[in-house]
Tab-separated table of C-alpha atoms and ligand atoms in Angstrom:
chain	number	residue	atom	x	y	z
A	88	MET	CA	0.955	10.652	-37.095
A	89	SER	CA	1.740	14.237	-37.052
A	90	GLY	CA	0.114	16.400	-34.355
A	91	THR	CA	-0.138	13.423	-31.870
A	92	ALA	CA	1.966	13.122	-28.934
A	93	ALA	CA	3.967	10.008	-28.811
A	94	PRO	CA	2.649	7.596	-26.258
A	95	PRO	CA	4.709	7.203	-22.974
A	96	VAL	CA	7.105	4.573	-22.608
A	97	ILE	CA	7.018	2.541	-19.421
A	98	ARG	CA	10.212	0.945	-18.066
A	99	THR	CA	9.513	-2.001	-15.984
A	100	LEU	CA	10.707	-1.881	-12.492
A	101	PHE	CA	9.028	-4.962	-10.920
A	102	SER	CA	7.534	-7.595	-13.141
A	103	GLU	CA	4.485	-9.452	-12.781
A	104	GLN	CA	6.317	-12.548	-11.806
A	105	ALA	CA	8.723	-10.689	-9.419
A	106	ILE	CA	5.550	-9.165	-7.754
A	107	ALA	CA	3.918	-12.568	-7.295
A	108	ALA	CA	6.975	-14.451	-5.930
A	109	ARG	CA	7.504	-11.541	-3.434
A	110	ILE	CA	3.890	-11.769	-2.384
A	111	THR	CA	4.159	-15.448	-1.561
A	112	GLU	CA	7.189	-14.855	0.469
A	113	LEU	CA	5.525	-12.119	2.389
A	114	SER	CA	2.440	-14.150	3.130
A	115	ASP	CA	4.546	-16.907	4.434
A	116	GLU	CA	6.333	-14.459	6.656
A	117	ILE	CA	2.865	-13.009	7.868
A	118	ALA	CA	1.519	-16.356	8.540
A	119	ALA	CA	4.528	-17.380	10.537
A	120	SER	CA	3.762	-14.613	13.124
A	121	GLU	CA	0.661	-16.610	13.899
A	122	PRO	CA	-1.667	-13.441	14.042
A	123	ASN	CA	-4.659	-13.587	16.383
A	124	ARG	CA	-7.922	-13.139	14.426
A	125	LEU	CA	-6.056	-11.334	11.530
A	126	PHE	CA	-7.925	-8.212	10.392
A	127	VAL	CA	-6.383	-6.556	7.218
A	128	VAL	CA	-7.158	-2.910	6.518
A	129	ALA	CA	-6.139	-1.836	3.127
A	130	ILE	CA	-5.864	1.788	2.412
A	131	LEU	CA	-7.750	2.783	-0.819
A	132	LYS	CA	-7.127	3.406	-3.485
A	133	GLY	CA	-3.670	2.555	-4.347
A	134	SER	CA	-3.445	-0.829	-2.463
A	135	PHE	CA	-6.513	-2.483	-4.079
A	136	VAL	CA	-4.464	-4.739	-6.440
A	137	PHE	CA	-1.936	-5.664	-3.873
A	138	ALA	CA	-4.560	-6.249	-1.267
A	139	ALA	CA	-6.421	-8.568	-3.731
A	140	ASP	CA	-3.226	-10.756	-4.366
A	141	LEU	CA	-1.963	-10.612	-0.771
A	142	MET	CA	-5.319	-11.908	0.649
A	143	ARG	CA	-5.082	-14.834	-1.761
A	144	GLY	CA	-1.426	-15.456	-0.777
A	145	LEU	CA	-2.415	-15.276	3.117
A	146	HIS	CA	-5.068	-17.989	2.246
A	147	ARG	CA	-2.479	-20.155	0.573
A	148	ALA	CA	-0.311	-19.727	3.631
A	149	GLY	CA	-3.087	-21.196	5.857
A	150	LEU	CA	-4.659	-18.012	7.260
A	151	ALA	CA	-8.343	-16.882	6.953
A	152	PRO	CA	-8.012	-13.046	7.351
A	153	GLU	CA	-11.002	-10.705	7.257
A	154	ILE	CA	-10.574	-7.500	5.129
A	155	GLU	CA	-12.000	-3.943	5.207
A	156	PHE	CA	-11.137	-0.661	3.627
A	157	MET	CA	-10.195	2.774	4.711
A	158	THR	CA	-10.062	5.681	2.335
A	159	LEU	CA	-7.782	8.462	3.512
A	160	SER	CA	-6.811	11.681	1.892
A	161	SER	CA	-3.481	13.375	2.666
A	162	TYR	CA	-2.886	16.887	1.849
A	163	HIS	CA	0.809	17.004	1.081
A	164	GLU	CA	-0.005	18.713	-2.279
A	165	GLU	CA	-1.740	21.571	-0.583
A	166	THR	CA	0.408	23.178	1.849
A	167	VAL	CA	3.953	22.438	2.867
A	168	SER	CA	3.458	21.850	6.499
A	169	SER	CA	-0.164	20.694	7.323
A	170	GLY	CA	0.330	17.035	7.018
A	171	ALA	CA	-3.218	16.691	7.783
A	172	VAL	CA	-4.999	13.289	6.974
A	173	LYS	CA	-8.717	13.032	6.635
A	174	ILE	CA	-10.768	9.954	6.870
A	175	LEU	CA	-13.061	9.619	3.819
A	176	HIS	CA	-14.176	6.133	4.513
A	177	ASP	CA	-13.577	4.016	7.793
A	178	VAL	CA	-13.651	0.347	8.663
A	179	GLU	CA	-16.929	-0.825	10.031
A	180	SER	CA	-15.737	-3.407	12.430
A	181	ASP	CA	-14.402	-3.363	16.040
A	182	VAL	CA	-10.630	-4.180	16.082
A	183	THR	CA	-10.434	-4.517	19.821
A	184	GLY	CA	-8.246	-7.342	20.627
A	185	ARG	CA	-7.469	-8.316	17.098
A	186	ALA	CA	-4.125	-8.401	15.200
A	187	VAL	CA	-4.510	-5.678	12.638
A	188	LEU	CA	-2.433	-5.643	9.390
A	189	ILE	CA	-2.673	-2.353	7.573
A	190	ILE	CA	-1.670	-2.616	3.797
A	191	ASP	CA	-0.671	0.013	1.398
A	192	ASP	CA	1.108	0.433	-1.861
A	193	ILE	CA	3.737	2.682	-0.943
A	194	LEU	CA	5.363	4.071	2.227
A	195	GLU	CA	6.680	7.406	1.297
A	196	SER	CA	6.384	10.274	3.732
A	197	GLY	CA	4.807	8.005	6.154
A	198	ARG	CA	1.974	10.511	7.094
A	199	THR	CA	-0.804	8.282	5.899
A	200	LEU	CA	0.366	5.255	7.558
A	201	ALA	CA	1.478	6.875	10.811
A	202	PHE	CA	-2.177	8.308	11.161
A	203	ALA	CA	-3.810	4.939	10.393
A	204	ARG	CA	-1.564	2.902	12.604
A	205	ASP	CA	-2.101	5.522	15.634
A	206	LEU	CA	-5.886	5.447	14.764
A	207	LEU	CA	-6.321	1.627	15.003
A	208	ALA	CA	-4.185	1.208	17.924
A	209	GLY	CA	-6.157	3.791	19.824
A	210	ARG	CA	-9.212	1.754	19.120
A	211	GLY	CA	-7.692	-1.157	21.126
A	212	ALA	CA	-6.434	-3.456	18.554
A	213	GLN	CA	-4.092	-6.183	19.970
A	214	SER	CA	-1.203	-5.257	17.561
A	215	VAL	CA	-1.083	-3.073	14.488
A	216	GLU	CA	1.579	-3.970	11.681
A	217	LEU	CA	2.115	-2.281	8.629
A	218	CYS	CA	2.736	-4.172	5.287
A	219	VAL	CA	3.629	-2.212	2.246
A	220	LEU	CA	4.512	-3.284	-1.487
A	221	LEU	CA	7.051	-0.488	-1.865
A	222	ASP	CA	9.143	1.455	0.660
A	223	LYS	CA	10.609	4.833	-0.516
A	224	PRO	CA	12.881	5.340	2.591
A	225	ALA	CA	14.495	8.409	1.074
A	226	ARG	CA	11.235	10.337	1.397
A	227	ARG	CA	10.302	9.735	5.140
A	228	GLU	CA	9.046	12.558	7.159
A	229	ALA	CA	6.847	10.839	9.915
A	230	GLU	CA	8.139	8.311	12.501
A	231	VAL	CA	7.088	5.113	10.788
A	232	SER	CA	8.541	1.979	9.372
A	233	ALA	CA	6.975	-1.069	7.821
A	234	ASP	CA	7.020	-4.619	9.394
A	235	TYR	CA	6.555	-6.079	5.985
A	236	ILE	CA	8.066	-4.661	2.731
A	237	GLY	CA	7.760	-6.078	-0.692
A	238	PHE	CA	10.549	-3.942	-2.293
A	239	GLU	CA	12.718	-1.208	-1.621
A	240	CYS	CA	11.852	1.529	-4.466
A	241	PRO	CA	14.082	4.051	-5.868
A	242	ASP	CA	13.109	7.586	-5.485
A	243	GLU	CA	11.159	7.638	-8.718
A	244	PHE	CA	7.597	7.988	-9.589
A	245	VAL	CA	6.128	4.726	-10.246
A	246	VAL	CA	2.882	3.538	-11.694
A	247	GLY	CA	0.848	0.285	-12.235
A	248	TYR	CA	-0.414	-2.564	-10.098
A	249	GLY	CA	-2.894	-0.187	-8.463
A	250	MET	CA	-0.658	2.951	-8.475
A	251	ASP	CA	-1.674	5.906	-10.515
A	252	LEU	CA	-0.582	9.088	-12.315
A	253	ALA	CA	-3.532	11.471	-12.463
A	254	HIS	CA	-5.986	8.355	-12.279
A	255	GLY	CA	-4.410	6.483	-15.074
A	256	TYR	CA	-2.212	3.281	-15.124
A	257	ARG	CA	-3.668	1.630	-12.220
A	258	GLN	CA	-4.595	-1.358	-14.593
A	259	LEU	CA	-0.885	-2.402	-15.538
A	260	PRO	CA	-0.081	-5.797	-14.197
A	261	PHE	CA	3.522	-4.672	-13.316
A	262	ILE	CA	5.094	-1.523	-11.757
A	263	GLY	CA	6.908	0.706	-13.883
A	264	VAL	CA	8.372	4.183	-14.441
A	265	LEU	CA	7.183	6.583	-17.046
A	266	GLU	CA	9.847	7.678	-19.546
A	267	GLN	CA	9.847	10.321	-22.205
A	268	ALA	CA	9.196	8.688	-25.504
B	255	LIG	P1	2.658	9.130	2.267
B	255	LIG	O1	3.524	7.839	2.937
B	255	LIG	O2	1.633	9.640	3.369
B	255	LIG	O3	3.481	10.127	1.781
B	255	LIG	O4	1.794	8.442	1.173
B	255	LIG	C1	2.132	7.661	0.158
B	255	LIG	C2	1.080	7.592	-0.805
B	255	LIG	O5	1.435	8.527	-1.930
B	255	LIG	C3	1.080	6.059	-1.364
B	255	LIG	O6	0.117	5.390	-0.752
B	255	LIG	C4	0.647	6.501	-2.890
B	255	LIG	O7	-0.857	6.435	-3.028
B	255	LIG	C5	1.206	7.856	-3.196
B	255	LIG	N1	2.490	7.738	-3.784
B	255	LIG	C6	3.656	8.063	-3.210
B	255	LIG	N2	4.664	7.790	-4.330
B	255	LIG	C7	4.102	7.434	-5.367
B	255	LIG	C8	4.391	7.013	-6.703
B	255	LIG	O8	5.644	6.868	-7.064
B	255	LIG	N3	3.447	6.633	-7.608
B	255	LIG	C9	2.157	6.677	-7.338
B	255	LIG	N4	1.594	7.105	-6.007
B	255	LIG	C10	2.508	7.478	-5.191
B	256	LIG	MG1	-2.187	5.477	-1.194
């Protein structure tokens, strides 16, 4: 069709099957740590698909976690150096004395997760661990590393499985890279 842009081609990086298998392994690892009254905090929006699958993996691994959500906005697009993180939606429950597991889609600069970790630790959690589906270590700026990592991700912009480009592609059941058609 003349005058219409060709649809983007998406190269699969991590398939549905690979993600599902890795989530089973992560769930077993988390269960083996025997967390005390596990309280999962999922960072919206990017983690919502991963959170839903990991929660069911944790159930199959014998745990009964609670989950709440936190929406954080970071300003790394705005200024080079601010690095500020703002809380748009906070968890409601008291985390005092509980094993907190923060989950997110991608650990990149690390600013978002460093902020969330320090915030929840400061509220008296017994422990705060981080679980990310993808780690992009090449991009790290904050002092943070994840306790549980799904996959190490090449330094490319990925979409799908909850992750977006300008609010699109979150619905893809796999993780891919947009290529020029
Ligand atoms: P940071 O670690 O504070 O830089 O924040 C990482 C966040 O940036 C992730 O939770 C994603 O929401 C977003 N992000 C980073 N890399 C990508 C990508 O390749 N695709 C989609 N979102 C990304
Ligand atoms: Mg995010």
